mmCIF file of C-alpha atoms in Angstrom:
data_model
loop_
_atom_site.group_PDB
_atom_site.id
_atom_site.type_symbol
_atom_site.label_atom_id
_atom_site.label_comp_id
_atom_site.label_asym_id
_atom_site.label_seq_id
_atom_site.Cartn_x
_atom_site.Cartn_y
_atom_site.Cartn_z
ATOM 1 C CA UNK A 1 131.573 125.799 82.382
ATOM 2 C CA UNK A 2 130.308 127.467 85.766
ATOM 3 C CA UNK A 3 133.303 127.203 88.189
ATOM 4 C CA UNK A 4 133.228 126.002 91.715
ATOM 5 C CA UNK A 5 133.334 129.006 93.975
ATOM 6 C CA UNK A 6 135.258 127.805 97.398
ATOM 7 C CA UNK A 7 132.149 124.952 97.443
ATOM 8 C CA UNK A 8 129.324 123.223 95.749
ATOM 9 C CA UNK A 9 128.277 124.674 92.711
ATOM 10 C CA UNK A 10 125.990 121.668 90.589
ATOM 11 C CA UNK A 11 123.856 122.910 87.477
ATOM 12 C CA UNK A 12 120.304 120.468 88.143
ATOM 13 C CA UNK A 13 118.479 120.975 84.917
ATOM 14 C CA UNK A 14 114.745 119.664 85.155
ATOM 15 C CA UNK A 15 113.812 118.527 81.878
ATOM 16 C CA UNK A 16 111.434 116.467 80.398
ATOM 17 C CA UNK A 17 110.185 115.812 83.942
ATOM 18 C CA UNK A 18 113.635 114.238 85.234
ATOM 19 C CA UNK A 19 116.239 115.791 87.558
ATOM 20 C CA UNK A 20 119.922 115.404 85.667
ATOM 21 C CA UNK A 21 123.172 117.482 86.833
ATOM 22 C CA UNK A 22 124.252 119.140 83.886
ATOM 23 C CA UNK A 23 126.538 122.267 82.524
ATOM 24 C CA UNK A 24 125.415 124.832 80.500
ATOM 25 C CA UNK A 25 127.574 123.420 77.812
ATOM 26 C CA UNK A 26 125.465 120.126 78.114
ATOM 27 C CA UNK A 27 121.999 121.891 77.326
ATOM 28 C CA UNK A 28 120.811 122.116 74.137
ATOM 29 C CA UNK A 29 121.323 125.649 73.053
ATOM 30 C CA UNK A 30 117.734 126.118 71.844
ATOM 31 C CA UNK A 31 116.310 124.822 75.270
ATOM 32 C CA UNK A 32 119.240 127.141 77.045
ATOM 33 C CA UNK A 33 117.767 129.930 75.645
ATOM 34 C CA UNK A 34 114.102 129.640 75.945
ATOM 35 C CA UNK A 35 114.562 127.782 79.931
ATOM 36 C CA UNK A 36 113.968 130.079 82.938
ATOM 37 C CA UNK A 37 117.154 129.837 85.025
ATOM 38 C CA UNK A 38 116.792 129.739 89.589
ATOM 39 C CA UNK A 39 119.468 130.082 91.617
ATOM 40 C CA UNK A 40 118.905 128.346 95.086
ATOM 41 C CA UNK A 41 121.307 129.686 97.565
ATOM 42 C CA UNK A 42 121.554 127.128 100.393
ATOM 43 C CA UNK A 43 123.521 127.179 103.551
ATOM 44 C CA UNK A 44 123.438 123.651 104.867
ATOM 45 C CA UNK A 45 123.556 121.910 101.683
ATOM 46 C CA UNK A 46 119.978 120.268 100.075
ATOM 47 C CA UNK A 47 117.245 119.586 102.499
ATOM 48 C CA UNK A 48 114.011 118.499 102.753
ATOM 49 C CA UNK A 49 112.884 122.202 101.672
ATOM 50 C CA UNK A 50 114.621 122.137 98.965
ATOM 51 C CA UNK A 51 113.864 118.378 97.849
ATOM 52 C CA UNK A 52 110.020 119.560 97.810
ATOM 53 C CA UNK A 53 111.060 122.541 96.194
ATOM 54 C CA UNK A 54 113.135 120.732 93.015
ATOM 55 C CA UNK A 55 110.639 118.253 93.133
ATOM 56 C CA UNK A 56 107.487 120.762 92.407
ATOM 57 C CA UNK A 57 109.953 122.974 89.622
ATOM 58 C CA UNK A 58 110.503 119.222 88.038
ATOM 59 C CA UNK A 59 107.054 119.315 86.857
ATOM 60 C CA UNK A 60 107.767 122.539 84.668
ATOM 61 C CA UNK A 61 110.183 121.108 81.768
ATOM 62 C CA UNK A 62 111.168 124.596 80.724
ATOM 63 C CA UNK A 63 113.212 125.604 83.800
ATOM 64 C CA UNK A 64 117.316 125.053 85.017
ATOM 65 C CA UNK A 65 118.623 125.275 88.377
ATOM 66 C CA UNK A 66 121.808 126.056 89.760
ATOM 67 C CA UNK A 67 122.386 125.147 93.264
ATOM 68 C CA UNK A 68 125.122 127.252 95.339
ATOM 69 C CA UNK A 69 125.994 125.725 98.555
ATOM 70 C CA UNK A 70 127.480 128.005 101.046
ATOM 71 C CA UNK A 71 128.661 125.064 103.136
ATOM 72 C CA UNK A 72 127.709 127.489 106.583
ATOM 73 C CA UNK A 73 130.651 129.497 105.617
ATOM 74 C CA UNK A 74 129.589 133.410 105.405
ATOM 75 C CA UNK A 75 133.049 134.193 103.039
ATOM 76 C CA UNK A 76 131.826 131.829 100.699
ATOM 77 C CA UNK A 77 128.348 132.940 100.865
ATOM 78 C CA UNK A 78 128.871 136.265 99.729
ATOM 79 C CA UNK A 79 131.033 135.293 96.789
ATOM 80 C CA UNK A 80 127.925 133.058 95.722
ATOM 81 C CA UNK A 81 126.156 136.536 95.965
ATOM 82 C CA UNK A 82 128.971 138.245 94.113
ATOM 83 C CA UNK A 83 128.257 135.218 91.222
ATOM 84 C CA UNK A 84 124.930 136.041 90.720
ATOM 85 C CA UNK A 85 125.388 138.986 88.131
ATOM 86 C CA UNK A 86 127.374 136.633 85.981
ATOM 87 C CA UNK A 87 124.838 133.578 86.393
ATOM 88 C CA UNK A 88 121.892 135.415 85.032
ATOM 89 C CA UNK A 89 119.156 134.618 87.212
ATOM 90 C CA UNK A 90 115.433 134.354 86.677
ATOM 91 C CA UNK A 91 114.497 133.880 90.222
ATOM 92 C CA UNK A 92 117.202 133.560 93.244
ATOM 93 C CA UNK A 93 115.748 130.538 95.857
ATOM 94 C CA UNK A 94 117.122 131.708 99.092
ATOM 95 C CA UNK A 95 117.367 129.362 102.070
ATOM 96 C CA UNK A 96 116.833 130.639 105.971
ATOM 97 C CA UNK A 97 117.438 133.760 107.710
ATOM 98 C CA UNK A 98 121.079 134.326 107.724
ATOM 99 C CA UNK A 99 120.941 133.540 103.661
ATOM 100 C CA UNK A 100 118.152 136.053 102.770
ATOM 101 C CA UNK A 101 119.307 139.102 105.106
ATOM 102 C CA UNK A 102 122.611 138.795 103.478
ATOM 103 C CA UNK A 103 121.347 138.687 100.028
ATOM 104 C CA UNK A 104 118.552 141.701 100.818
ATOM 105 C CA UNK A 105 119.620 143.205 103.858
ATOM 106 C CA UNK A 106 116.902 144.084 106.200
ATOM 107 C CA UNK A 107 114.183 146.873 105.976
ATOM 108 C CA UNK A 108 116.278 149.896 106.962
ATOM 109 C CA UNK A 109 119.091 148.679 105.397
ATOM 110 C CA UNK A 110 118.679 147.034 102.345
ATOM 111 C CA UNK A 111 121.560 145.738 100.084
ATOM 112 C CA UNK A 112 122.525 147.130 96.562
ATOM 113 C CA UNK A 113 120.702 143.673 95.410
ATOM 114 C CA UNK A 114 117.620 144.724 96.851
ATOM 115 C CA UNK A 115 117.998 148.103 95.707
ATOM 116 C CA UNK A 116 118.313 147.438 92.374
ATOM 117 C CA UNK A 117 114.982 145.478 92.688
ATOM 118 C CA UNK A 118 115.715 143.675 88.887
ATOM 119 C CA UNK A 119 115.482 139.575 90.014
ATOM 120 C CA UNK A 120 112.830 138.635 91.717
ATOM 121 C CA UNK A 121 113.332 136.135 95.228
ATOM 122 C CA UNK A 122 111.712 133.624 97.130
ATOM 123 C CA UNK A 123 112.866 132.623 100.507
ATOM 124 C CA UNK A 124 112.073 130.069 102.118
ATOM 125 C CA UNK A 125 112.683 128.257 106.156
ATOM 126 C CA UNK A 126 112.846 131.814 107.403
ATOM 127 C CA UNK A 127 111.731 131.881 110.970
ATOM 128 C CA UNK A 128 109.974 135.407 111.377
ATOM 129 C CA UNK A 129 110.304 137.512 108.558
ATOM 130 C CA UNK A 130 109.262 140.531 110.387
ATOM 131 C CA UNK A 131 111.238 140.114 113.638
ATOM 132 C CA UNK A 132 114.395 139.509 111.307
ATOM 133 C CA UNK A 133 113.340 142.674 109.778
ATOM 134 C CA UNK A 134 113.035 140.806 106.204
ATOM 135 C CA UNK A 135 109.430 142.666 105.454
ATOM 136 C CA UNK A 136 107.924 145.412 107.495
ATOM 137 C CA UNK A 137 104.692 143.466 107.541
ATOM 138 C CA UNK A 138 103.398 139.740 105.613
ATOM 139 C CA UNK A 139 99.635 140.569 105.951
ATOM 140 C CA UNK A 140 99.923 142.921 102.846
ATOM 141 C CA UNK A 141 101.297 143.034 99.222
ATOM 142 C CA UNK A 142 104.001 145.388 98.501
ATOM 143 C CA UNK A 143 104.928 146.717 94.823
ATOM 144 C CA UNK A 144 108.012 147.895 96.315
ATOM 145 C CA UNK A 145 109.932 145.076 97.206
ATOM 146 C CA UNK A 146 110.667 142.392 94.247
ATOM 147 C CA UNK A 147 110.621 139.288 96.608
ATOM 148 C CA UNK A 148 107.853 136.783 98.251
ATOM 149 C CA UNK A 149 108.567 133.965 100.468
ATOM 150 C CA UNK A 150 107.539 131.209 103.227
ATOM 151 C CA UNK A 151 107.848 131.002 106.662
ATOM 152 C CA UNK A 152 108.269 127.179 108.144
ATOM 153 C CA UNK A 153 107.928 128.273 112.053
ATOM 154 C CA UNK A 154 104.301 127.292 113.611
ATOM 155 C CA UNK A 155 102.983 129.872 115.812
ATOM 156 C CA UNK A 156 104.335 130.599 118.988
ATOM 157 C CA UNK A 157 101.006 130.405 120.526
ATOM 158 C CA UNK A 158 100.393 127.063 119.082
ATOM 159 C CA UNK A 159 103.632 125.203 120.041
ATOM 160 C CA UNK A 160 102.878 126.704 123.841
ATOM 161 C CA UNK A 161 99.356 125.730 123.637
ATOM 162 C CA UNK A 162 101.174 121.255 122.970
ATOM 163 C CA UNK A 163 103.816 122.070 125.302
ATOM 164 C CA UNK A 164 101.087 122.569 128.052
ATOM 165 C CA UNK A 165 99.306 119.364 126.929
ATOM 166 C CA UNK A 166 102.430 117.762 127.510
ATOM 167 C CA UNK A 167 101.489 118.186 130.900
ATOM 168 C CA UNK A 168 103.526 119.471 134.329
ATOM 169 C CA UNK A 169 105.541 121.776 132.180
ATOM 170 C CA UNK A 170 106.477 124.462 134.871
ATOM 171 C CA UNK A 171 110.287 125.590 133.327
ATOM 172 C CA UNK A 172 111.750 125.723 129.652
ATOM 173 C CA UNK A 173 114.995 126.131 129.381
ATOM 174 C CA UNK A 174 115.576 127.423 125.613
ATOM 175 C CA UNK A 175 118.936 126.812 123.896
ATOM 176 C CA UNK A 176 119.845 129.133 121.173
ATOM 177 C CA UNK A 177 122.743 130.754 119.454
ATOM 178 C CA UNK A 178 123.650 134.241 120.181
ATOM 179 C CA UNK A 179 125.631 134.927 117.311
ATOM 180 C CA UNK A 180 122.399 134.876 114.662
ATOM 181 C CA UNK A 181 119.320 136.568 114.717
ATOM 182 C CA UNK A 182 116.595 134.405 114.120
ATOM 183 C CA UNK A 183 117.838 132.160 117.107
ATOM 184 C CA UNK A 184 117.831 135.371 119.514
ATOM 185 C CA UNK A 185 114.581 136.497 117.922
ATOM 186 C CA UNK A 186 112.672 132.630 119.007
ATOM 187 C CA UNK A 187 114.317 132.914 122.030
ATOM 188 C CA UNK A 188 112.993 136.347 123.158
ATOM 189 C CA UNK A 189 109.221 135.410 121.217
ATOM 190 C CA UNK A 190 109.151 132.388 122.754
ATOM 191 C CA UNK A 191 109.741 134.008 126.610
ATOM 192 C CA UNK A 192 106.986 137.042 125.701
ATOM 193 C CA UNK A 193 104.435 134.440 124.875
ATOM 194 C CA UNK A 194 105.292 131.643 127.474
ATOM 195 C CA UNK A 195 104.516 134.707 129.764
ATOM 196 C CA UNK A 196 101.136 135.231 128.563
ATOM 197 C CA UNK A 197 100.457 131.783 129.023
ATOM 198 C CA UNK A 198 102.026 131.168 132.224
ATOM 199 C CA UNK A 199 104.763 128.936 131.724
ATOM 200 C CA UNK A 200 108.183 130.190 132.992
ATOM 201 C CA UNK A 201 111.140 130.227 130.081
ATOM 202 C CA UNK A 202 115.114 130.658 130.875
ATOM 203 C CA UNK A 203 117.385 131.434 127.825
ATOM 204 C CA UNK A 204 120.801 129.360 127.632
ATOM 205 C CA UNK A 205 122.930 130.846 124.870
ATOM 206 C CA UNK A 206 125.519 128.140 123.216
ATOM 207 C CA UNK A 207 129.005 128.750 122.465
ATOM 208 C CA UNK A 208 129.942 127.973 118.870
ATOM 209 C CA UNK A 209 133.168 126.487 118.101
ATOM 210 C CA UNK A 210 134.600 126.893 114.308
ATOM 211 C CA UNK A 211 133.766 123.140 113.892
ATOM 212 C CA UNK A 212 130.394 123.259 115.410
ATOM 213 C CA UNK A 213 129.615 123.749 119.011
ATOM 214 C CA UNK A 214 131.270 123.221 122.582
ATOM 215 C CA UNK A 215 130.437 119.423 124.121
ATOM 216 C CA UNK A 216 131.679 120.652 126.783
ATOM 217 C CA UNK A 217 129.312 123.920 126.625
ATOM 218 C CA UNK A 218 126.489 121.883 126.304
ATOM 219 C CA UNK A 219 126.987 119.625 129.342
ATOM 220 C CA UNK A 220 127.361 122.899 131.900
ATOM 221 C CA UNK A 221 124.239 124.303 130.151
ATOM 222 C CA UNK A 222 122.661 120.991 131.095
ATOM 223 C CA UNK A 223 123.895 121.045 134.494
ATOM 224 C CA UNK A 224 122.789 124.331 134.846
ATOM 225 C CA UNK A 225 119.265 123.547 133.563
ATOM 226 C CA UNK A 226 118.796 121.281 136.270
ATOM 227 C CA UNK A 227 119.799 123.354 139.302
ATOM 228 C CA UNK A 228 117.329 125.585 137.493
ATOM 229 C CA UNK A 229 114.128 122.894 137.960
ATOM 230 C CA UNK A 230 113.871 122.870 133.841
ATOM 231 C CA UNK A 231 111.588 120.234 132.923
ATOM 232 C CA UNK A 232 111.653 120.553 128.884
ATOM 233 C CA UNK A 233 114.567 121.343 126.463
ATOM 234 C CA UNK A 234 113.040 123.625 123.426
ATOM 235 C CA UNK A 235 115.194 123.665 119.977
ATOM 236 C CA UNK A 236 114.595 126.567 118.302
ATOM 237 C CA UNK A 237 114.677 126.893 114.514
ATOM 238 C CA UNK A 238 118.673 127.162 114.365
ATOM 239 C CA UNK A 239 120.996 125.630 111.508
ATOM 240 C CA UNK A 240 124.042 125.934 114.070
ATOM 241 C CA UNK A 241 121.657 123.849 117.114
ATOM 242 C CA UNK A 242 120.091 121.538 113.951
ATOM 243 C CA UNK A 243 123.537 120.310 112.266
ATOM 244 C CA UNK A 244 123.728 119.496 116.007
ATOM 245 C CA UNK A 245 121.165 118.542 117.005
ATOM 246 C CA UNK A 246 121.935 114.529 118.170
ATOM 247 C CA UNK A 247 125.265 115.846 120.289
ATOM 248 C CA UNK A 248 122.534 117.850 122.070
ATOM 249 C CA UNK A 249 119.723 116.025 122.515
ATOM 250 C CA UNK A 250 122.398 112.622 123.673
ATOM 251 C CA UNK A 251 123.277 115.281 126.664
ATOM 252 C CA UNK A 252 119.939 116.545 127.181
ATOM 253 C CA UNK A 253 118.372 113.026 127.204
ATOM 254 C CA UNK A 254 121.135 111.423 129.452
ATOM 255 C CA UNK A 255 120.343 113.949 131.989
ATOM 256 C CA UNK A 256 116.678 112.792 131.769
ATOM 257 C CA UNK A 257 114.937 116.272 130.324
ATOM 258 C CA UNK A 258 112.682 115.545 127.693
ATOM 259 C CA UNK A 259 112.830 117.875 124.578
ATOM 260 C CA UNK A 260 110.800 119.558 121.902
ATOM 261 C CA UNK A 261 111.819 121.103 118.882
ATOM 262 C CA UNK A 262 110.379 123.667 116.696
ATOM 263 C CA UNK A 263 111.566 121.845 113.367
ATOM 264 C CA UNK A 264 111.175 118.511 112.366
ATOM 265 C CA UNK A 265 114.998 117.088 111.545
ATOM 266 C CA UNK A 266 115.987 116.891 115.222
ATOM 267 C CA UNK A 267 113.306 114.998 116.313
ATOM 268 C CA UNK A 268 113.681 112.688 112.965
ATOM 269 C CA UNK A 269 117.094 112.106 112.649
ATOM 270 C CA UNK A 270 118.502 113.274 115.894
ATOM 271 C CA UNK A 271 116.475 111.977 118.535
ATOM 272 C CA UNK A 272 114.109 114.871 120.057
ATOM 273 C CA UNK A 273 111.176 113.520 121.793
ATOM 274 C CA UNK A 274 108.409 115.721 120.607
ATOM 275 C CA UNK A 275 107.429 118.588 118.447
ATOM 276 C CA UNK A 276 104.320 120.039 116.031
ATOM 277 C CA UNK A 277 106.211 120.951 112.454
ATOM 278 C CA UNK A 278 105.751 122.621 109.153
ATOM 279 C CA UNK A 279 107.053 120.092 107.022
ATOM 280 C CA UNK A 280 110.251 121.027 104.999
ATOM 281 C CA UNK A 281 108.856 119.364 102.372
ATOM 282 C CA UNK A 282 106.113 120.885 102.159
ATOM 283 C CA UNK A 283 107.353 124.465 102.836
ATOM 284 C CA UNK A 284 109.922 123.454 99.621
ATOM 285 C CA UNK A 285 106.688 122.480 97.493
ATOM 286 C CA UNK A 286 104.962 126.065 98.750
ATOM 287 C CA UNK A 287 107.960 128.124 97.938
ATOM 288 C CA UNK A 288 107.823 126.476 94.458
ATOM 289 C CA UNK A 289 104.762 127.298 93.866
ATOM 290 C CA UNK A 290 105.444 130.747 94.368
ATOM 291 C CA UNK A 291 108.356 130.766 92.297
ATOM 292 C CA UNK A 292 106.060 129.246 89.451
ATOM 293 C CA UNK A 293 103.903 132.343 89.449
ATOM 294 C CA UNK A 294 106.620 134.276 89.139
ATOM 295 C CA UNK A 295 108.175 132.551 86.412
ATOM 296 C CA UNK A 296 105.285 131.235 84.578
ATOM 297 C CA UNK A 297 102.750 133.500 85.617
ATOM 298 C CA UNK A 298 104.817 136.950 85.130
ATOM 299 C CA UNK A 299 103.338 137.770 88.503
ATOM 300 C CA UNK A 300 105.207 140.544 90.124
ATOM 301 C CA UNK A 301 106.636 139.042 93.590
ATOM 302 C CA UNK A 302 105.585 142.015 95.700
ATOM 303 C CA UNK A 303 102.137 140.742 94.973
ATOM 304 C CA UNK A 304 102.226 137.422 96.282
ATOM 305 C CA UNK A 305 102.013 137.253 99.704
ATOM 306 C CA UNK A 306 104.941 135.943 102.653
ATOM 307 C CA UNK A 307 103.235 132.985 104.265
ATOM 308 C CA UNK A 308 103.334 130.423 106.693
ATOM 309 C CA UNK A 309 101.906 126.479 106.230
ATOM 310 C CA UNK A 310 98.749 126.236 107.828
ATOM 311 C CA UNK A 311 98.985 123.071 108.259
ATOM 312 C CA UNK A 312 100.772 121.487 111.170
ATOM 313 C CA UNK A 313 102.129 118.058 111.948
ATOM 314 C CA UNK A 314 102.720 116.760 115.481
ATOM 315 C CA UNK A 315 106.090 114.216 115.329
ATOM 316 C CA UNK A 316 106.889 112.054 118.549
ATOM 317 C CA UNK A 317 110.410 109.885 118.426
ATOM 318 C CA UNK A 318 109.163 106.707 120.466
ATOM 319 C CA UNK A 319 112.506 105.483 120.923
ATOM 320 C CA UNK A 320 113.297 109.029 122.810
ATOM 321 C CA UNK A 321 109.963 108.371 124.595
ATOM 322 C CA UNK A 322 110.906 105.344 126.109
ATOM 323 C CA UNK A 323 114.657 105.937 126.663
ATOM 324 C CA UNK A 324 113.504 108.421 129.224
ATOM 325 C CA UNK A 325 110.527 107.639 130.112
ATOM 326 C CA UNK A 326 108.737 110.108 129.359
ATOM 327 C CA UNK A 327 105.303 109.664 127.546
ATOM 328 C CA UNK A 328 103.084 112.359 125.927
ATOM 329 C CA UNK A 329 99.478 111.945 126.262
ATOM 330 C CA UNK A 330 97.684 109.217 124.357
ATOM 331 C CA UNK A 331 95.565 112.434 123.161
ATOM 332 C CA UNK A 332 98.734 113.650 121.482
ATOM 333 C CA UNK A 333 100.112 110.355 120.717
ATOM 334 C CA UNK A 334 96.703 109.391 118.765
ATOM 335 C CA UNK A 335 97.693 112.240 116.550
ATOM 336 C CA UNK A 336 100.970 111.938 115.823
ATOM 337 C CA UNK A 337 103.669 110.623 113.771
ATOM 338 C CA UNK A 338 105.685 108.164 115.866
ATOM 339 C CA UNK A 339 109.508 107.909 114.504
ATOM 340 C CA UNK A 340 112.074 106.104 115.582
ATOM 341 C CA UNK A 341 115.898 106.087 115.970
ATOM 342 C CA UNK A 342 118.043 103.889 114.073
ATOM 343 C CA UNK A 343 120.912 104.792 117.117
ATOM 344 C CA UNK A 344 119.378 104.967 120.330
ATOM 345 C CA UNK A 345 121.295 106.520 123.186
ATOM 346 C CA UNK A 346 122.052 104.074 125.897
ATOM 347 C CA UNK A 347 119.996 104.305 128.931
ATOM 348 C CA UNK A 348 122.193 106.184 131.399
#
């Protein structure tokens, strides 16, 4: 039996195209042998990305997964890492930013892992891989790093390019965490390019508390947004602003800012009004892919290239839309998905 290492440790063995949680102890020892074993190293628990990705590895019946939940603790993250050696991985599925620099480091200074180059990776929900410092460049094929991956985030450019259709979007006021580096990197993208395209951004960094953020925080950020004429709320990609995400949008909304996110959870399940999305799903059911070619294909990872969806969705919460009356275009509208909450905030 695998022991439970501070959190969730659950052996998923896809055979015979069904998902069952199993020990090693419950697989046949032929099939234990001959199966390719993944380790997905999660941070948040299973989401959508990973859903899509168990989902596409369900199709091969000659492959075992063991899922190691870090619970968004970094203690028990790195004695997940520390397991690895014993669990014998094929493949190691790595989930965000904070996940995959700890496991690989970054490119000037990579981890003994890394180093030692021996199990291939695929990440996967990483913001900016080469802002993070994850790969020197994604354009290009590298035989010297043992690891492949996909990034979730739609262009910079592109979000910018809806936020102006939104219409009479002077000010964004950008909320993000300044104690990880993806959030810091959107943050600081996000102001270079609304720049460019002549849309003023101010940065608001939150203050994490050790059982999630400050209410109170929040609210003065809020406050301070509107002495600050901010007339949209942006959510970066952030698993500290997306757990959440409905404490902050309730405060956002009931001041009567609209706001868009760059990931699709907040607006689905916590209430943002607008946003255009890579799927989770469907970065999950990418990454697998990968990971098949790897596996199956005894292609080396270096050679597969880091990519991003090219396909983008654009997600409206009508609920939101008419709790603060605020509207996007019937262009937009014509275009999109329209969600709605099952706990609408009341109207202040």
């Amino acid at each position: 039996m695998i022991k439970s290492l501070q959190s969730i440790v659950l052996i998923v063995t896809l055979l015979l195209s069904s998902v069952v949680t199993a020990t090693n102890e419950d697989i046949p020892a032929s099939k234990l042998q001959d199966s390719k074993h993944v380790v997905m190293l999660l941070w948040r628990g299973v989401t959508q990305a990973e859903q899509g990705f168990i989902d596409e590895m369900n199709k091969n019946d000659n492959v075992r997964i063991t899922i190691l939940d870090a619970d968004k603790n970094r203690e028990t993250l790195a004695k997940h890492i520390d397991s690895l050696e014993g669990l014998r991985p094929d493949l190691v599925y790595t989930f965000g930013t904070t996940i995959t620099l700890s496991l690989l480091g970054s490119t000037n200074a990579p981890t003994k892992f890394k180093n030692s180059g021996e199990i291939p990776v695929v990440f996967n929900i990483v913001s900016d891989p080469i802002g993070s410092k994850i790969v020197d460049s994604v354009d290009s094929t590298q035989r010297t790093r043992n690891y492949t991956g996909v990034s979730h985030i739609v262009p910079y450019e592109v979000q910018l390019n809806v936020i102006k259709e939104l219409g009479n979007i002077r000010t964004v006021g950008i909320l993000f965490n300044p104690l990880e580096n993806n959030s810091q990197i959107a943050a600081n993208t996000l102001l270079a390019v609304a720049t460019q395209n002549g849309i003023n951004v101010k940065r608001y960094p939150v203050q994490k508390r050790a059982n999630g953020i400050d209410e109170s925080n929040i609210q003065s950020l809020v406050a301070e947004m509107k002495n600050d004429n901010v007339d949209l709320v942006y959510l970066p990609a952030d698993s500290l602003l997306i757990s959440n995400a409905k404490v902050i949008t309730d405060i956002v909304h009931s001041a009567g800012l609209p706001t868009f996110s760059a990931t699709e959870s907040p607006i689905r399940n916590s209430g943002a009004l607008v946003g255009v999305v890579s799927r989770y799903y469907y970065a999950g059911q990418f990454a697998a892919f990968k990971a098949q070619q790897i596996l199956t294909e005894d292609t080396f990872a270096g050679d597969i290239p880091i990519e991003t969806l090219q396909q983008f969705s654009y997600i409206v919460n009508a609920d939101t839309a008419n709790l603060i009356g605020y509207f996007p275009p019937v262009s937009m509208l014509k275009i999109s998905e329209l969600v709605r909450n099952k706990d609408v905030l009341e109207t202040p």
